[in-house]
Amino acid sequence: MSKVRALLGLFVFASGIIVGVVAAQLVAPPPPPSPWRSLPLVDEPAVAAAVAGMLVAEDARALAKALDADLLQRLGTAIEPLVDIDGIDFTGATERQGDILSAYVAHGRTQSGSTVIVGVVFRVRDGKVVGVN
Amino acid sequence: MGVLRGLAPWAVVFVLGLLTSFVVTALGTGLAEERAVFGVKESAQARQYIISLLQQEPQSLIALTPKTDVVSRAMQFRQSEAAAGQIQAQSLTYLGGRTAGSLAVHIYAIEIRAGSGQRQFFPLALTLLQGKVVRRE
């Protein structure tokens, strides 16, 4: 009898677990469907990966060689308010008519020491970084 | 009454299982998102914000941003009115994102056709704090 009760208890507990998992998923609703088509994702462009690497390495000299003054200024605006970059993760890239948008999230610290993340996107055309957002 | 009393221990066991799995799932999902173990799930608020932006729905945009003063909200309506019919979205592509604590960054690639017929392809990165868009660039 006690074995049956233990098994029943286990079954009731497992049922609770299943309902709890479903409830946790329902709390975070899925994004609404997009009315527009989605472009296919492409591989990370090597030139954008190289610039992202320079950012993490804090290699100002290499950045100055890789990007012109206008792009450097845009990059400076894009990473605000970060002053120390601890890492940068590639999140995805897509291509349209020769333009590749390569997206990254940089994480690091602000002047006041608080940890933040910011999004940075490189526009790559003909194997060169031609834009930064 | 006796039946209810008999069921009470089972109800307690059920609720215990439910609460345990709810908390573990919620914490586990949050941690997995932060470490991008299985990639980052697109935020419903970020997608809704982009859709509202492209469809010029100021009411939705206001609801998805932190509370602002009435003049800022009026400007939002004015900008949407001015932009109505000026652009036509062609594609919307989610490029991924990351979360760190209560902060989340979600990045999109947008393709639009302006009123002049000119096509534009540009990125938009949204920073969300507790489900509200606090930065857009």
PDB file of C-alpha atoms in Angstrom:
ATOM      1  CA  MET A   1       0.000   0.000   0.000  1.00  0.00           C
ATOM      2  CA  SER A   2       2.816   2.369   0.948  1.00  0.00           C
ATOM      3  CA  LYS A   3       4.549   1.513  -2.347  1.00  0.00           C
ATOM      4  CA  VAL A   4       1.422   2.498  -4.263  1.00  0.00           C
ATOM      5  CA  ARG A   5       1.201   5.751  -2.297  1.00  0.00           C
ATOM      6  CA  ALA A   6       4.862   6.531  -3.031  1.00  0.00           C
ATOM      7  CA  LEU A   7       4.371   5.854  -6.734  1.00  0.00           C
ATOM      8  CA  LEU A   8       1.222   7.977  -6.767  1.00  0.00           C
ATOM      9  CA  GLY A   9       3.088  10.772  -4.981  1.00  0.00           C
ATOM     10  CA  LEU A  10       5.856  10.585  -7.560  1.00  0.00           C
ATOM     11  CA  PHE A  11       3.305  10.705 -10.376  1.00  0.00           C
ATOM     12  CA  VAL A  12       1.538  13.750  -8.872  1.00  0.00           C
ATOM     13  CA  PHE A  13       4.909  15.517  -8.344  1.00  0.00           C
ATOM     14  CA  ALA A  14       5.951  14.758 -11.942  1.00  0.00           C
ATOM     15  CA  SER A  15       2.603  16.103 -13.185  1.00  0.00           C
ATOM     16  CA  GLY A  16       3.254  19.301 -11.225  1.00  0.00           C
ATOM     17  CA  ILE A  17       6.703  19.582 -12.814  1.00  0.00           C
ATOM     18  CA  ILE A  18       5.277  19.243 -16.330  1.00  0.00           C
ATOM     19  CA  VAL A  19       2.572  21.847 -15.671  1.00  0.00           C
ATOM     20  CA  GLY A  20       5.202  24.175 -14.161  1.00  0.00           C
ATOM     21  CA  VAL A  21       7.461  23.929 -17.235  1.00  0.00           C
ATOM     22  CA  VAL A  22       4.510  24.646 -19.538  1.00  0.00           C
ATOM     23  CA  ALA A  23       3.448  27.604 -17.346  1.00  0.00           C
ATOM     24  CA  ALA A  24       6.994  29.040 -17.406  1.00  0.00           C
ATOM     25  CA  GLN A  25       6.972  28.895 -21.211  1.00  0.00           C
ATOM     26  CA  LEU A  26       3.553  30.573 -21.393  1.00  0.00           C
ATOM     27  CA  VAL A  27       4.756  33.481 -19.246  1.00  0.00           C
ATOM     28  CA  ALA A  28       7.176  34.509 -22.052  1.00  0.00           C
ATOM     29  CA  PRO A  29       5.014  34.826 -25.188  1.00  0.00           C
ATOM     30  CA  PRO A  30       6.604  34.250 -28.619  1.00  0.00           C
ATOM     31  CA  PRO A  31       7.261  37.275 -30.861  1.00  0.00           C
ATOM     32  CA  PRO A  32       4.336  38.302 -33.093  1.00  0.00           C
ATOM     33  CA  PRO A  33       4.624  37.068 -36.700  1.00  0.00           C
ATOM     34  CA  SER A  34       6.402  39.423 -39.076  1.00  0.00           C
ATOM     35  CA  PRO A  35       4.286  40.701 -41.994  1.00  0.00           C
ATOM     36  CA  TRP A  36       7.432  40.794 -44.155  1.00  0.00           C
ATOM     37  CA  ARG A  37       9.807  38.171 -45.482  1.00  0.00           C
ATOM     38  CA  SER A  38      13.077  37.407 -43.738  1.00  0.00           C
ATOM     39  CA  LEU A  39      16.391  37.325 -45.626  1.00  0.00           C
ATOM     40  CA  PRO A  40      18.644  34.262 -45.286  1.00  0.00           C
ATOM     41  CA  LEU A  41      21.519  34.520 -42.817  1.00  0.00           C
ATOM     42  CA  VAL A  42      25.086  34.352 -44.148  1.00  0.00           C
ATOM     43  CA  ASP A  43      28.508  33.610 -42.652  1.00  0.00           C
ATOM     44  CA  GLU A  44      30.412  36.258 -40.745  1.00  0.00           C
ATOM     45  CA  PRO A  45      32.534  38.314 -43.177  1.00  0.00           C
ATOM     46  CA  ALA A  46      36.237  37.911 -42.382  1.00  0.00           C
ATOM     47  CA  VAL A  47      36.916  41.642 -42.562  1.00  0.00           C
ATOM     48  CA  ALA A  48      34.190  42.405 -39.993  1.00  0.00           C
ATOM     49  CA  ALA A  49      35.507  39.634 -37.743  1.00  0.00           C
ATOM     50  CA  ALA A  50      38.970  41.182 -37.976  1.00  0.00           C
ATOM     51  CA  VAL A  51      37.685  44.626 -36.945  1.00  0.00           C
ATOM     52  CA  ALA A  52      35.732  43.070 -34.063  1.00  0.00           C
ATOM     53  CA  GLY A  53      38.959  41.339 -32.978  1.00  0.00           C
ATOM     54  CA  MET A  54      40.803  44.667 -33.011  1.00  0.00           C
ATOM     55  CA  LEU A  55      38.135  46.142 -30.744  1.00  0.00           C
ATOM     56  CA  VAL A  56      38.487  43.360 -28.168  1.00  0.00           C
ATOM     57  CA  ALA A  57      42.283  43.517 -28.372  1.00  0.00           C
ATOM     58  CA  GLU A  58      42.041  47.319 -27.953  1.00  0.00           C
ATOM     59  CA  ASP A  59      44.426  47.596 -30.898  1.00  0.00           C
ATOM     60  CA  ALA A  60      43.998  51.278 -31.743  1.00  0.00           C
ATOM     61  CA  ARG A  61      46.824  51.240 -34.293  1.00  0.00           C
ATOM     62  CA  ALA A  62      45.253  48.390 -36.303  1.00  0.00           C
ATOM     63  CA  LEU A  63      41.808  50.032 -36.118  1.00  0.00           C
ATOM     64  CA  ALA A  64      43.254  53.283 -37.434  1.00  0.00           C
ATOM     65  CA  LYS A  65      44.690  51.358 -40.400  1.00  0.00           C
ATOM     66  CA  ALA A  66      41.511  49.368 -41.052  1.00  0.00           C
ATOM     67  CA  LEU A  67      38.936  52.186 -40.893  1.00  0.00           C
ATOM     68  CA  ASP A  68      38.912  55.763 -42.132  1.00  0.00           C
ATOM     69  CA  ALA A  69      38.231  58.725 -39.847  1.00  0.00           C
ATOM     70  CA  ASP A  70      34.499  58.815 -40.586  1.00  0.00           C
ATOM     71  CA  LEU A  71      34.040  55.110 -39.837  1.00  0.00           C
ATOM     72  CA  LEU A  72      36.122  55.409 -36.669  1.00  0.00           C
ATOM     73  CA  GLN A  73      33.870  58.220 -35.518  1.00  0.00           C
ATOM     74  CA  ARG A  74      30.776  56.123 -36.257  1.00  0.00           C
ATOM     75  CA  LEU A  75      32.306  53.176 -34.409  1.00  0.00           C
ATOM     76  CA  GLY A  76      33.022  55.403 -31.426  1.00  0.00           C
ATOM     77  CA  THR A  77      29.364  56.461 -31.369  1.00  0.00           C
ATOM     78  CA  ALA A  78      28.166  52.861 -31.812  1.00  0.00           C
ATOM     79  CA  ILE A  79      30.075  51.520 -28.790  1.00  0.00           C
ATOM     80  CA  GLU A  80      29.019  54.361 -26.470  1.00  0.00           C
ATOM     81  CA  PRO A  81      28.934  54.262 -23.446  1.00  0.00           C
ATOM     82  CA  LEU A  82      31.530  51.466 -23.322  1.00  0.00           C
ATOM     83  CA  VAL A  83      35.072  52.482 -22.423  1.00  0.00           C
ATOM     84  CA  ASP A  84      36.423  48.974 -21.712  1.00  0.00           C
ATOM     85  CA  ILE A  85      35.376  46.169 -24.055  1.00  0.00           C
ATOM     86  CA  ASP A  86      35.576  42.743 -22.422  1.00  0.00           C
ATOM     87  CA  GLY A  87      34.250  40.820 -25.384  1.00  0.00           C
ATOM     88  CA  ILE A  88      32.301  41.020 -28.601  1.00  0.00           C
ATOM     89  CA  ASP A  89      29.978  38.301 -29.896  1.00  0.00           C
ATOM     90  CA  PHE A  90      28.954  37.834 -33.502  1.00  0.00           C
ATOM     91  CA  THR A  91      25.165  37.359 -33.537  1.00  0.00           C
ATOM     92  CA  GLY A  92      24.306  37.105 -37.230  1.00  0.00           C
ATOM     93  CA  ALA A  93      24.702  38.511 -40.729  1.00  0.00           C
ATOM     94  CA  THR A  94      22.584  38.866 -43.811  1.00  0.00           C
ATOM     95  CA  GLU A  95      23.164  40.074 -47.354  1.00  0.00           C
ATOM     96  CA  ARG A  96      21.202  42.162 -49.827  1.00  0.00           C
ATOM     97  CA  GLN A  97      22.461  43.205 -53.267  1.00  0.00           C
ATOM     98  CA  GLY A  98      26.138  42.945 -52.327  1.00  0.00           C
ATOM     99  CA  ASP A  99      25.820  44.635 -48.936  1.00  0.00           C
ATOM    100  CA  ILE A 100      26.407  42.389 -45.920  1.00  0.00           C
ATOM    101  CA  LEU A 101      25.209  43.571 -42.512  1.00  0.00           C
ATOM    102  CA  SER A 102      27.242  41.800 -39.835  1.00  0.00           C
ATOM    103  CA  ALA A 103      25.875  42.208 -36.288  1.00  0.00           C
ATOM    104  CA  TYR A 104      27.741  42.035 -32.976  1.00  0.00           C
ATOM    105  CA  VAL A 105      27.014  42.648 -29.324  1.00  0.00           C
ATOM    106  CA  ALA A 106      29.891  44.139 -27.353  1.00  0.00           C
ATOM    107  CA  HIS A 107      29.985  43.830 -23.592  1.00  0.00           C
ATOM    108  CA  GLY A 108      32.157  45.737 -21.188  1.00  0.00           C
ATOM    109  CA  ARG A 109      32.225  48.572 -18.699  1.00  0.00           C
ATOM    110  CA  THR A 110      31.298  52.231 -18.750  1.00  0.00           C
ATOM    111  CA  GLN A 111      33.315  55.100 -17.275  1.00  0.00           C
ATOM    112  CA  SER A 112      31.502  54.583 -13.983  1.00  0.00           C
ATOM    113  CA  GLY A 113      32.343  50.862 -13.975  1.00  0.00           C
ATOM    114  CA  SER A 114      28.887  49.501 -14.645  1.00  0.00           C
ATOM    115  CA  THR A 115      28.561  46.545 -17.014  1.00  0.00           C
ATOM    116  CA  VAL A 116      26.581  47.136 -20.206  1.00  0.00           C
ATOM    117  CA  ILE A 117      26.072  45.612 -23.642  1.00  0.00           C
ATOM    118  CA  VAL A 118      25.704  47.474 -26.937  1.00  0.00           C
ATOM    119  CA  GLY A 119      24.884  46.439 -30.479  1.00  0.00           C
ATOM    120  CA  VAL A 120      27.327  47.173 -33.313  1.00  0.00           C
ATOM    121  CA  VAL A 121      26.698  46.433 -36.990  1.00  0.00           C
ATOM    122  CA  PHE A 122      29.323  46.544 -39.757  1.00  0.00           C
ATOM    123  CA  ARG A 123      28.288  47.036 -43.361  1.00  0.00           C
ATOM    124  CA  VAL A 124      30.619  45.102 -45.641  1.00  0.00           C
ATOM    125  CA  ARG A 125      30.823  45.568 -49.405  1.00  0.00           C
ATOM    126  CA  ASP A 126      33.431  44.095 -51.777  1.00  0.00           C
ATOM    127  CA  GLY A 127      35.398  42.725 -48.829  1.00  0.00           C
ATOM    128  CA  LYS A 128      35.659  46.103 -47.077  1.00  0.00           C
ATOM    129  CA  VAL A 129      33.917  47.639 -44.078  1.00  0.00           C
ATOM    130  CA  VAL A 130      32.046  50.589 -45.587  1.00  0.00           C
ATOM    131  CA  GLY A 131      29.693  51.447 -42.729  1.00  0.00           C
ATOM    132  CA  VAL A 132      29.225  51.159 -38.973  1.00  0.00           C
ATOM    133  CA  ASN A 133      26.005  51.514 -36.996  1.00  0.00           C
TER     134      ASN A 133
ATOM    135  CA  MET B   1     -15.115  17.321   3.486  1.00  0.00           C
ATOM    136  CA  GLY B   2     -13.298  14.052   4.182  1.00  0.00           C
ATOM    137  CA  VAL B   3     -12.483  13.638   0.489  1.00  0.00           C
ATOM    138  CA  LEU B   4     -11.015  17.131   0.355  1.00  0.00           C
ATOM    139  CA  ARG B   5      -8.915  16.430   3.421  1.00  0.00           C
ATOM    140  CA  GLY B   6      -7.683  13.257   1.767  1.00  0.00           C
ATOM    141  CA  LEU B   7      -6.703  15.102  -1.418  1.00  0.00           C
ATOM    142  CA  ALA B   8      -4.871  17.936   0.371  1.00  0.00           C
ATOM    143  CA  PRO B   9      -1.478  16.151   0.645  1.00  0.00           C
ATOM    144  CA  TRP B  10      -1.584  15.290  -3.058  1.00  0.00           C
ATOM    145  CA  ALA B  11      -2.429  18.904  -3.935  1.00  0.00           C
ATOM    146  CA  VAL B  12       0.555  20.039  -1.860  1.00  0.00           C
ATOM    147  CA  VAL B  13       2.844  17.591  -3.703  1.00  0.00           C
ATOM    148  CA  PHE B  14       1.456  18.800  -7.076  1.00  0.00           C
ATOM    149  CA  VAL B  15       1.944  22.490  -6.228  1.00  0.00           C
ATOM    150  CA  LEU B  16       5.442  21.756  -4.903  1.00  0.00           C
ATOM    151  CA  GLY B  17       6.379  20.120  -8.212  1.00  0.00           C
ATOM    152  CA  LEU B  18       4.786  22.951 -10.185  1.00  0.00           C
ATOM    153  CA  LEU B  19       6.557  25.723  -8.267  1.00  0.00           C
ATOM    154  CA  THR B  20       9.917  23.938  -8.314  1.00  0.00           C
ATOM    155  CA  SER B  21       9.853  23.395 -12.074  1.00  0.00           C
ATOM    156  CA  PHE B  22       8.495  26.903 -12.732  1.00  0.00           C
ATOM    157  CA  VAL B  23      11.329  28.544 -10.792  1.00  0.00           C
ATOM    158  CA  VAL B  24      14.028  26.208 -12.171  1.00  0.00           C
ATOM    159  CA  THR B  25      12.791  26.674 -15.753  1.00  0.00           C
ATOM    160  CA  ALA B  26      12.578  30.451 -15.419  1.00  0.00           C
ATOM    161  CA  LEU B  27      16.071  30.703 -13.864  1.00  0.00           C
ATOM    162  CA  GLY B  28      17.537  28.167 -16.290  1.00  0.00           C
ATOM    163  CA  THR B  29      16.078  29.937 -19.305  1.00  0.00           C
ATOM    164  CA  GLY B  30      17.432  33.277 -18.060  1.00  0.00           C
ATOM    165  CA  LEU B  31      20.916  31.844 -17.516  1.00  0.00           C
ATOM    166  CA  ALA B  32      20.916  30.015 -20.855  1.00  0.00           C
ATOM    167  CA  GLU B  33      19.859  33.252 -22.600  1.00  0.00           C
ATOM    168  CA  GLU B  34      22.581  35.268 -20.882  1.00  0.00           C
ATOM    169  CA  ARG B  35      25.249  32.744 -21.857  1.00  0.00           C
ATOM    170  CA  ALA B  36      23.610  32.237 -25.265  1.00  0.00           C
ATOM    171  CA  VAL B  37      23.840  28.463 -24.718  1.00  0.00           C
ATOM    172  CA  PHE B  38      21.129  27.733 -27.274  1.00  0.00           C
ATOM    173  CA  GLY B  39      21.321  31.130 -28.989  1.00  0.00           C
ATOM    174  CA  VAL B  40      19.140  34.033 -27.907  1.00  0.00           C
ATOM    175  CA  LYS B  41      15.398  33.943 -28.328  1.00  0.00           C
ATOM    176  CA  GLU B  42      14.001  36.991 -30.079  1.00  0.00           C
ATOM    177  CA  SER B  43      12.112  39.222 -27.683  1.00  0.00           C
ATOM    178  CA  ALA B  44       8.392  39.685 -28.350  1.00  0.00           C
ATOM    179  CA  GLN B  45       8.663  43.338 -27.304  1.00  0.00           C
ATOM    180  CA  ALA B  46      11.572  44.013 -29.691  1.00  0.00           C
ATOM    181  CA  ARG B  47       9.722  42.430 -32.643  1.00  0.00           C
ATOM    182  CA  GLN B  48       6.536  44.330 -31.782  1.00  0.00           C
ATOM    183  CA  TYR B  49       8.493  47.591 -31.565  1.00  0.00           C
ATOM    184  CA  ILE B  50      10.039  47.092 -35.028  1.00  0.00           C
ATOM    185  CA  ILE B  51       6.675  46.170 -36.558  1.00  0.00           C
ATOM    186  CA  SER B  52       5.049  49.234 -34.969  1.00  0.00           C
ATOM    187  CA  LEU B  53       7.902  51.418 -36.191  1.00  0.00           C
ATOM    188  CA  LEU B  54       7.583  50.186 -39.773  1.00  0.00           C
ATOM    189  CA  GLN B  55       3.801  50.400 -39.720  1.00  0.00           C
ATOM    190  CA  GLN B  56       3.839  53.842 -38.053  1.00  0.00           C
ATOM    191  CA  GLU B  57       1.845  52.926 -34.961  1.00  0.00           C
ATOM    192  CA  PRO B  58       2.820  55.592 -32.410  1.00  0.00           C
ATOM    193  CA  GLN B  59       0.528  54.204 -29.712  1.00  0.00           C
ATOM    194  CA  SER B  60       2.386  50.884 -29.707  1.00  0.00           C
ATOM    195  CA  LEU B  61       5.777  52.606 -29.801  1.00  0.00           C
ATOM    196  CA  ILE B  62       4.866  54.741 -26.800  1.00  0.00           C
ATOM    197  CA  ALA B  63       3.691  51.654 -24.905  1.00  0.00           C
ATOM    198  CA  LEU B  64       7.022  49.911 -25.577  1.00  0.00           C
ATOM    199  CA  THR B  65       9.226  52.789 -24.396  1.00  0.00           C
ATOM    200  CA  PRO B  66       9.734  54.124 -20.866  1.00  0.00           C
ATOM    201  CA  LYS B  67       7.157  56.710 -19.788  1.00  0.00           C
ATOM    202  CA  THR B  68       7.870  60.117 -21.280  1.00  0.00           C
ATOM    203  CA  ASP B  69       6.243  63.549 -21.034  1.00  0.00           C
ATOM    204  CA  VAL B  70       3.190  64.499 -23.069  1.00  0.00           C
ATOM    205  CA  VAL B  71       5.170  66.704 -25.489  1.00  0.00           C
ATOM    206  CA  SER B  72       7.495  63.823 -26.420  1.00  0.00           C
ATOM    207  CA  ARG B  73       4.473  61.623 -26.999  1.00  0.00           C
ATOM    208  CA  ALA B  74       2.859  64.319 -29.170  1.00  0.00           C
ATOM    209  CA  MET B  75       6.082  64.511 -31.218  1.00  0.00           C
ATOM    210  CA  GLN B  76       5.956  60.754 -31.688  1.00  0.00           C
ATOM    211  CA  PHE B  77       2.425  61.078 -33.120  1.00  0.00           C
ATOM    212  CA  ARG B  78       3.532  63.980 -35.327  1.00  0.00           C
ATOM    213  CA  GLN B  79       6.528  62.033 -36.705  1.00  0.00           C
ATOM    214  CA  SER B  80       4.344  59.011 -37.441  1.00  0.00           C
ATOM    215  CA  GLU B  81       1.786  61.163 -39.248  1.00  0.00           C
ATOM    216  CA  ALA B  82       4.512  62.792 -41.325  1.00  0.00           C
ATOM    217  CA  ALA B  83       6.049  59.410 -42.200  1.00  0.00           C
ATOM    218  CA  ALA B  84       2.739  57.703 -43.034  1.00  0.00           C
ATOM    219  CA  GLY B  85       2.892  56.229 -46.531  1.00  0.00           C
ATOM    220  CA  GLN B  86       6.461  57.439 -47.044  1.00  0.00           C
ATOM    221  CA  ILE B  87       8.054  54.047 -46.620  1.00  0.00           C
ATOM    222  CA  GLN B  88       7.121  50.496 -47.462  1.00  0.00           C
ATOM    223  CA  ALA B  89       8.921  47.675 -45.667  1.00  0.00           C
ATOM    224  CA  GLN B  90      10.216  44.887 -47.921  1.00  0.00           C
ATOM    225  CA  SER B  91      11.953  42.567 -45.487  1.00  0.00           C
ATOM    226  CA  LEU B  92      12.698  42.234 -41.793  1.00  0.00           C
ATOM    227  CA  THR B  93      15.508  39.941 -40.675  1.00  0.00           C
ATOM    228  CA  TYR B  94      16.433  39.176 -37.082  1.00  0.00           C
ATOM    229  CA  LEU B  95      20.229  39.178 -36.718  1.00  0.00           C
ATOM    230  CA  GLY B  96      20.295  37.942 -33.123  1.00  0.00           C
ATOM    231  CA  GLY B  97      21.008  39.513 -29.787  1.00  0.00           C
ATOM    232  CA  ARG B  98      22.315  39.031 -26.290  1.00  0.00           C
ATOM    233  CA  THR B  99      21.101  39.604 -22.753  1.00  0.00           C
ATOM    234  CA  ALA B 100      23.006  40.733 -19.693  1.00  0.00           C
ATOM    235  CA  GLY B 101      20.950  40.964 -16.532  1.00  0.00           C
ATOM    236  CA  SER B 102      17.945  43.167 -17.229  1.00  0.00           C
ATOM    237  CA  LEU B 103      19.544  44.568 -20.415  1.00  0.00           C
ATOM    238  CA  ALA B 104      18.940  43.008 -23.806  1.00  0.00           C
ATOM    239  CA  VAL B 105      20.166  43.951 -27.274  1.00  0.00           C
ATOM    240  CA  HIS B 106      18.297  42.719 -30.355  1.00  0.00           C
ATOM    241  CA  ILE B 107      19.509  43.547 -33.858  1.00  0.00           C
ATOM    242  CA  TYR B 108      17.521  43.607 -37.109  1.00  0.00           C
ATOM    243  CA  ALA B 109      18.240  44.183 -40.783  1.00  0.00           C
ATOM    244  CA  ILE B 110      15.486  46.171 -42.482  1.00  0.00           C
ATOM    245  CA  GLU B 111      14.846  46.679 -46.157  1.00  0.00           C
ATOM    246  CA  ILE B 112      12.468  49.450 -47.148  1.00  0.00           C
ATOM    247  CA  ARG B 113      11.313  51.202 -50.279  1.00  0.00           C
ATOM    248  CA  ALA B 114      10.972  54.949 -49.861  1.00  0.00           C
ATOM    249  CA  GLY B 115       8.199  56.994 -51.481  1.00  0.00           C
ATOM    250  CA  SER B 116      10.651  57.950 -54.244  1.00  0.00           C
ATOM    251  CA  GLY B 117      11.067  54.262 -55.080  1.00  0.00           C
ATOM    252  CA  GLN B 118      14.598  54.149 -53.667  1.00  0.00           C
ATOM    253  CA  ARG B 119      15.464  50.973 -51.756  1.00  0.00           C
ATOM    254  CA  GLN B 120      17.320  51.130 -48.471  1.00  0.00           C
ATOM    255  CA  PHE B 121      18.891  48.328 -46.494  1.00  0.00           C
ATOM    256  CA  PHE B 122      19.994  49.206 -42.979  1.00  0.00           C
ATOM    257  CA  PRO B 123      20.429  47.729 -39.494  1.00  0.00           C
ATOM    258  CA  LEU B 124      18.594  48.699 -36.338  1.00  0.00           C
ATOM    259  CA  ALA B 125      19.838  47.708 -32.891  1.00  0.00           C
ATOM    260  CA  LEU B 126      17.365  47.926 -30.024  1.00  0.00           C
ATOM    261  CA  THR B 127      18.446  48.006 -26.398  1.00  0.00           C
ATOM    262  CA  LEU B 128      15.742  46.902 -24.000  1.00  0.00           C
ATOM    263  CA  LEU B 129      15.677  47.404 -20.257  1.00  0.00           C
ATOM    264  CA  GLN B 130      13.049  45.298 -18.506  1.00  0.00           C
ATOM    265  CA  GLY B 131      11.066  44.922 -21.710  1.00  0.00           C
ATOM    266  CA  LYS B 132      11.120  48.620 -22.704  1.00  0.00           C
ATOM    267  CA  VAL B 133      13.143  50.008 -25.594  1.00  0.00           C
ATOM    268  CA  VAL B 134      15.638  52.483 -24.119  1.00  0.00           C
ATOM    269  CA  ARG B 135      17.947  52.879 -27.097  1.00  0.00           C
ATOM    270  CA  ARG B 136      17.478  52.600 -30.839  1.00  0.00           C
ATOM    271  CA  GLU B 137      20.221  53.075 -33.407  1.00  0.00           C
TER     272      GLU B 137
END
